[in-house]
Amino acid sequence: MGVAPKLIVTDQDLGMKVAVEEVLVNTRHRWCMWHVMNKVADKLPKNMLGSDQLKKELNACVWSELIEPDAFEETWHAIMERYGLTNNVWFSSMFASRKFWVPAFFRDFSMSSLIKTTSISESQNNFFKRYSKSRANLMQFYMNYNHALETQRSNSAKLEYYDSTKVPILRTGLEIEKHASTIYSGSAYTEIQEEIVYACFSLSCATLGVSTNTDIEVYDINDKDSNSWTVTYSIGDDTYLCGCKKFERLGLLCSHIFCVLKHNFVKLIPEKLHGGRWLKSQFVKPIHGGFCDDQEIHLAHKEGNIDQINAFAAIIEEGRKQLLGEDVVLSSTQKRAMIENFYGSHVPNNIEVHPPEVVSTKGSGSRKKSKRESAIKLAMKPGRKCGNCHEIGHHDSRNCKKVNEKSNQRQ
């Protein structure tokens, strides 16, 4: 559609690698992690296949998203030397191509934690296969494709309805948790809630030190794994950057930033830290309230024409006053007269159009088959062995006597 993708995930096909480098110049190319790690068992020496310690150390080194590229390279070399894999051709080639598949080299890429394998595209293929057929013509494919999109939109609308009606369960009395419940969707709020509880009530998550330099404050935060992370707060821009880079990788805040927010007595999550993927729909009203003005109309982005929005809001407010009055409780007769005046028509005294009578709609209305058609269908049906007479036919031990009596009467 004229726009190159920001990221493309493929297997280790060298032809795809050359094509992406020449055609999609500004696109980041990544190899599927599953395809790479699935080959480890085939490339290891046979005497190391049963080494659980090697698998544990290798997985911890390769899959970790919390280490920098330098730390990955140092850990990789240590593992290769410890288990005698330094001269292994396959491991050497994988290390040479580490920038294409190791998560440590994708820590700065947006949403890189969600896109590690080709399973996303395979799940989409599986989804559309349920609505399409290989022999469908162009028109059938178009209709099936629209049906699939309608299903996705219906599921999205259902989730938005749950977000607007379901009341999240709060675990603390903190304002920041209450604010998070109004802006994040279900699964994202659950993870954010865990980070808030850990940052505010766990003794292992604490601020070790703070250094200030003009408009920048640097915090040293400790976590439960005894790791020290640096959180940089820019006072002028009101932005927070953490060394774990969870917000950049996943779009969700980490406990280290929440620890700094607690240290600065911040009660609401800053707007720049909201992210975009995990938020509720902009038309969903917060359940707990207190953070949105009821008179505010969310109909356009900030770049929209505010005069047109205010005029539209005034028209809606005037219509509400004409229809419901000035917050005065009206009787049923007054409400009926007001509604009739609003629509410009009256309810007739004699109603001639009534709902149809209840009819039986059960059954498909198929015609009754003749005896000849029933006999032909029965003859084509494969026979079964009766447990009583041990003969092959179209009966069993329950109705064997009746069938034999009928056959004797015919003879």
XYZ file of C-alpha atoms in Angstrom, residues 48-369:
322
model
C 25.756 -32.985 25.103
C 22.150 -33.691 24.179
C 21.308 -34.738 27.728
C 22.941 -31.720 29.392
C 20.146 -29.792 31.077
C 22.595 -27.231 32.424
C 23.725 -26.304 28.901
C 20.134 -25.843 27.765
C 19.356 -23.712 30.807
C 22.381 -21.436 30.336
C 21.892 -21.130 26.568
C 18.187 -20.264 26.870
C 18.912 -17.712 29.603
C 21.527 -16.066 27.398
C 19.613 -16.095 24.118
C 16.046 -15.345 25.227
C 16.848 -12.633 27.758
C 15.628 -9.155 26.826
C 17.169 -7.476 29.868
C 20.814 -7.651 28.780
C 22.686 -5.380 26.422
C 24.429 -6.717 23.281
C 27.839 -6.505 24.985
C 26.620 -8.617 27.905
C 25.131 -11.150 25.479
C 28.388 -11.507 23.562
C 30.367 -11.982 26.766
C 27.947 -14.615 28.091
C 27.835 -16.390 24.724
C 31.637 -16.710 24.540
C 31.733 -18.001 28.125
C 29.184 -20.735 27.305
C 30.993 -21.745 24.112
C 34.318 -22.065 25.958
C 32.818 -23.878 28.944
C 31.209 -26.612 26.809
C 33.825 -26.791 24.037
C 31.646 -25.360 21.262
C 34.021 -22.621 20.126
C 34.899 -24.398 16.870
C 31.350 -25.526 16.118
C 30.508 -24.256 12.619
C 26.778 -23.755 13.186
C 27.135 -21.908 16.508
C 29.816 -19.708 14.966
C 27.582 -18.810 12.031
C 24.678 -18.042 14.371
C 26.873 -15.743 16.422
C 28.020 -13.976 13.259
C 24.342 -13.337 12.386
C 23.317 -12.453 15.960
C 21.921 -9.054 14.943
C 19.138 -10.813 13.022
C 17.670 -12.988 15.781
C 18.959 -12.296 19.322
C 16.449 -10.212 21.376
C 19.282 -8.211 22.965
C 19.760 -6.436 19.621
C 16.052 -5.530 19.382
C 15.611 -3.907 22.798
C 15.229 -0.431 21.271
C 12.672 -1.550 18.692
C 9.033 -0.812 19.470
C 6.926 -3.860 20.417
C 9.856 -6.207 19.786
C 8.767 -8.422 22.693
C 5.580 -9.301 20.816
C 7.210 -10.140 17.480
C 9.861 -12.829 17.921
C 8.549 -15.647 15.728
C 6.446 -16.149 12.620
C 3.610 -17.564 14.738
C 1.690 -14.278 14.396
C 1.384 -14.622 10.624
C 0.663 -18.347 10.974
C -2.160 -17.634 13.423
C -3.619 -15.129 10.967
C -3.415 -17.703 8.186
C -5.208 -20.213 10.403
C -7.881 -17.636 11.178
C -8.628 -16.780 7.537
C -8.581 -20.462 6.509
C -11.742 -20.933 8.558
C -13.561 -18.500 6.269
C -12.094 -19.383 2.874
C -11.797 -22.333 0.533
C -9.051 -23.163 -1.928
C -11.497 -23.519 -4.850
C -13.432 -20.305 -4.167
C -13.723 -17.821 -7.004
C -12.927 -14.119 -6.648
C -16.430 -13.139 -5.544
C -16.592 -15.892 -2.916
C -13.149 -14.936 -1.642
C -14.246 -11.298 -1.334
C -17.384 -12.240 0.614
C -15.498 -14.663 2.878
C -12.835 -12.053 3.542
C -15.465 -9.490 4.545
C -17.068 -12.084 6.797
C -13.735 -12.672 8.537
C -13.234 -8.935 9.057
C -16.738 -8.603 10.470
C -15.918 -11.360 12.955
C -12.782 -9.545 14.072
C -14.682 -6.269 14.432
C -17.386 -8.036 16.413
C -14.814 -9.517 18.794
C -13.182 -6.102 19.178
C -16.542 -4.480 19.933
C -17.262 -7.196 22.508
C -13.961 -6.515 24.271
C -14.640 -2.775 24.249
C -18.032 -3.467 25.805
C -16.374 -5.483 28.565
C -13.930 -2.623 29.166
C -16.792 -0.147 29.497
C -18.979 -2.249 31.811
C -16.616 -4.405 33.862
C -15.413 -2.835 37.098
C -11.722 -3.657 37.715
C -10.837 -5.028 41.144
C -8.474 -2.650 42.933
C -5.841 -4.149 45.233
C -4.675 -0.896 46.805
C -6.089 2.494 47.630
C -3.549 4.325 45.493
C -4.759 6.955 43.058
C -2.280 5.789 40.444
C -3.813 2.293 40.424
C -7.278 3.795 40.170
C -6.092 5.905 37.236
C -4.532 2.863 35.533
C -7.851 1.006 35.752
C -9.524 3.759 33.732
C -7.074 3.870 30.813
C -5.769 0.301 30.324
C -7.694 -2.678 28.946
C -8.213 -5.894 30.905
C -5.045 -7.954 30.371
C -2.773 -4.892 30.280
C -4.270 -3.524 33.494
C -3.614 -6.835 35.271
C 0.089 -6.643 34.421
C 0.280 -2.934 35.253
C -1.416 -3.640 38.583
C 1.245 -6.225 39.473
C 3.989 -3.698 38.696
C 2.304 -1.027 40.847
C 1.851 -3.349 43.829
C 5.445 -4.571 43.585
C 6.898 -1.053 43.211
C 4.897 0.488 46.069
C 4.748 -2.302 48.648
C 7.734 -4.589 48.054
C 10.851 -4.019 50.152
C 13.080 -5.440 47.385
C 12.124 -2.609 45.012
C 13.720 0.496 46.457
C 15.509 3.673 45.435
C 19.242 3.324 46.118
C 20.257 6.828 45.150
C 19.332 9.991 43.256
C 21.629 12.301 41.317
C 20.511 15.623 39.843
C 22.057 17.447 36.907
C 20.225 20.640 35.838
C 16.983 19.380 34.245
C 17.742 15.644 34.577
C 17.319 13.374 37.576
C 18.913 9.907 37.608
C 17.534 7.234 39.959
C 19.194 3.930 40.852
C 16.464 1.318 41.455
C 16.988 -2.155 42.899
C 14.698 -5.119 42.113
C 14.001 -8.579 43.525
C 16.794 -10.167 41.472
C 19.354 -7.756 42.998
C 19.699 -5.983 39.664
C 20.293 -2.258 39.622
C 18.445 -0.246 36.978
C 18.828 3.393 36.029
C 15.728 5.528 35.537
C 16.302 8.922 33.937
C 13.691 11.620 34.478
C 13.725 14.725 32.263
C 12.039 17.534 34.172
C 11.550 19.772 31.148
C 9.967 17.128 28.903
C 8.345 15.170 31.761
C 9.662 11.893 30.315
C 10.966 8.753 32.007
C 13.487 6.290 30.558
C 14.373 3.009 32.263
C 17.363 0.809 31.553
C 15.199 -2.334 31.281
C 13.388 -0.708 28.318
C 10.151 -2.540 28.971
C 8.112 0.464 27.871
C 9.955 0.562 24.529
C 9.778 -3.216 24.012
C 6.220 -3.869 25.165
C 4.475 -0.524 25.615
C 3.821 -1.151 29.339
C 5.437 0.572 32.304
C 7.877 -1.309 34.527
C 8.023 -1.357 38.311
C 11.193 0.763 38.242
C 9.364 3.760 36.741
C 6.469 3.272 39.162
C 9.003 3.329 41.993
C 10.238 6.725 40.783
C 6.655 7.986 40.434
C 6.028 6.929 44.036
C 9.215 8.704 45.124
C 8.016 11.929 43.433
C 4.459 11.561 44.857
C 2.916 11.382 41.371
C -0.725 10.253 41.630
C -1.591 9.975 37.920
C 0.312 8.235 35.140
C 1.832 10.910 32.857
C 0.262 11.088 29.424
C 3.554 10.351 27.654
C 3.748 7.021 29.507
C 0.299 5.787 28.507
C 1.399 4.030 25.325
C -1.106 3.300 22.578
C -1.636 -0.404 22.053
C -3.029 -1.354 25.464
C -5.374 1.575 26.056
C -9.137 1.375 26.168
C -11.167 2.875 23.358
C -11.298 6.677 23.496
C -15.098 6.487 23.605
C -15.136 4.249 26.701
C -16.032 6.197 29.847
C -13.958 5.373 32.959
C -15.769 3.238 35.530
C -14.297 4.793 38.643
C -14.499 8.336 37.252
C -12.786 11.386 38.609
C -10.440 11.916 35.685
C -12.736 13.000 32.846
C -15.120 15.889 32.556
C -18.615 14.690 31.674
C -19.108 17.707 29.396
C -16.011 16.898 27.353
C -16.734 15.519 23.884
C -14.081 13.077 22.576
C -14.858 13.384 18.910
C -11.584 14.462 17.378
C -7.865 14.475 17.922
C -6.035 17.440 19.355
C -5.414 18.739 15.851
C -9.179 18.951 15.167
C -11.248 22.129 14.875
C -12.217 23.001 18.435
C -14.849 25.534 17.303
C -16.749 22.860 15.355
C -16.550 20.501 18.336
C -17.918 23.137 20.698
C -20.736 23.969 18.255
C -21.637 20.303 17.946
C -21.615 19.931 21.736
C -23.932 22.939 22.049
C -26.400 21.402 19.577
C -26.430 18.144 21.543
C -26.966 19.986 24.820
C -29.830 22.044 23.346
C -31.500 18.879 22.014
C -31.163 17.233 25.405
C -32.839 20.199 27.087
C -35.701 20.191 24.568
C -36.229 16.461 24.960
C -35.735 15.972 28.687
C -36.194 19.449 30.111
C -34.015 21.316 32.584
C -33.328 18.390 34.912
C -37.000 18.328 35.933
C -38.729 15.009 36.613
C -41.675 14.883 34.224
C -44.754 12.700 34.315
C -45.319 9.955 31.754
C -47.946 12.073 29.947
C -45.605 15.062 29.695
C -42.765 12.874 28.473
C -45.016 11.331 25.818
C -46.175 14.745 24.609
C -42.599 16.040 24.529
C -41.403 13.038 22.500
C -44.281 13.403 20.034
C -43.456 17.091 19.634
C -39.788 16.261 19.073
C -40.490 13.695 16.320
C -43.343 15.736 14.785
C -45.918 12.913 14.819
C -48.550 11.548 17.188
C -49.431 8.037 18.242
C -52.709 7.062 16.470
C -55.698 6.082 18.559
C -56.504 3.022 16.461
C -53.502 0.857 15.588
C -54.148 -1.143 12.426
C -50.735 -2.753 12.030
C -50.153 -5.553 14.536
C -47.414 -8.156 14.987
C -47.969 -11.339 12.995
C -49.517 -14.380 14.577
C -47.116 -16.930 16.065
C -46.363 -19.575 13.459
C -44.401 -22.771 13.725
C -40.993 -22.367 12.118
C -39.539 -25.667 13.293
C -38.272 -27.973 10.555
C -36.924 -27.348 7.084
C -40.093 -28.187 5.195
C -38.566 -31.064 3.248
C -40.899 -33.249 1.178
C -41.842 -36.760 2.194
C -39.771 -39.382 0.435
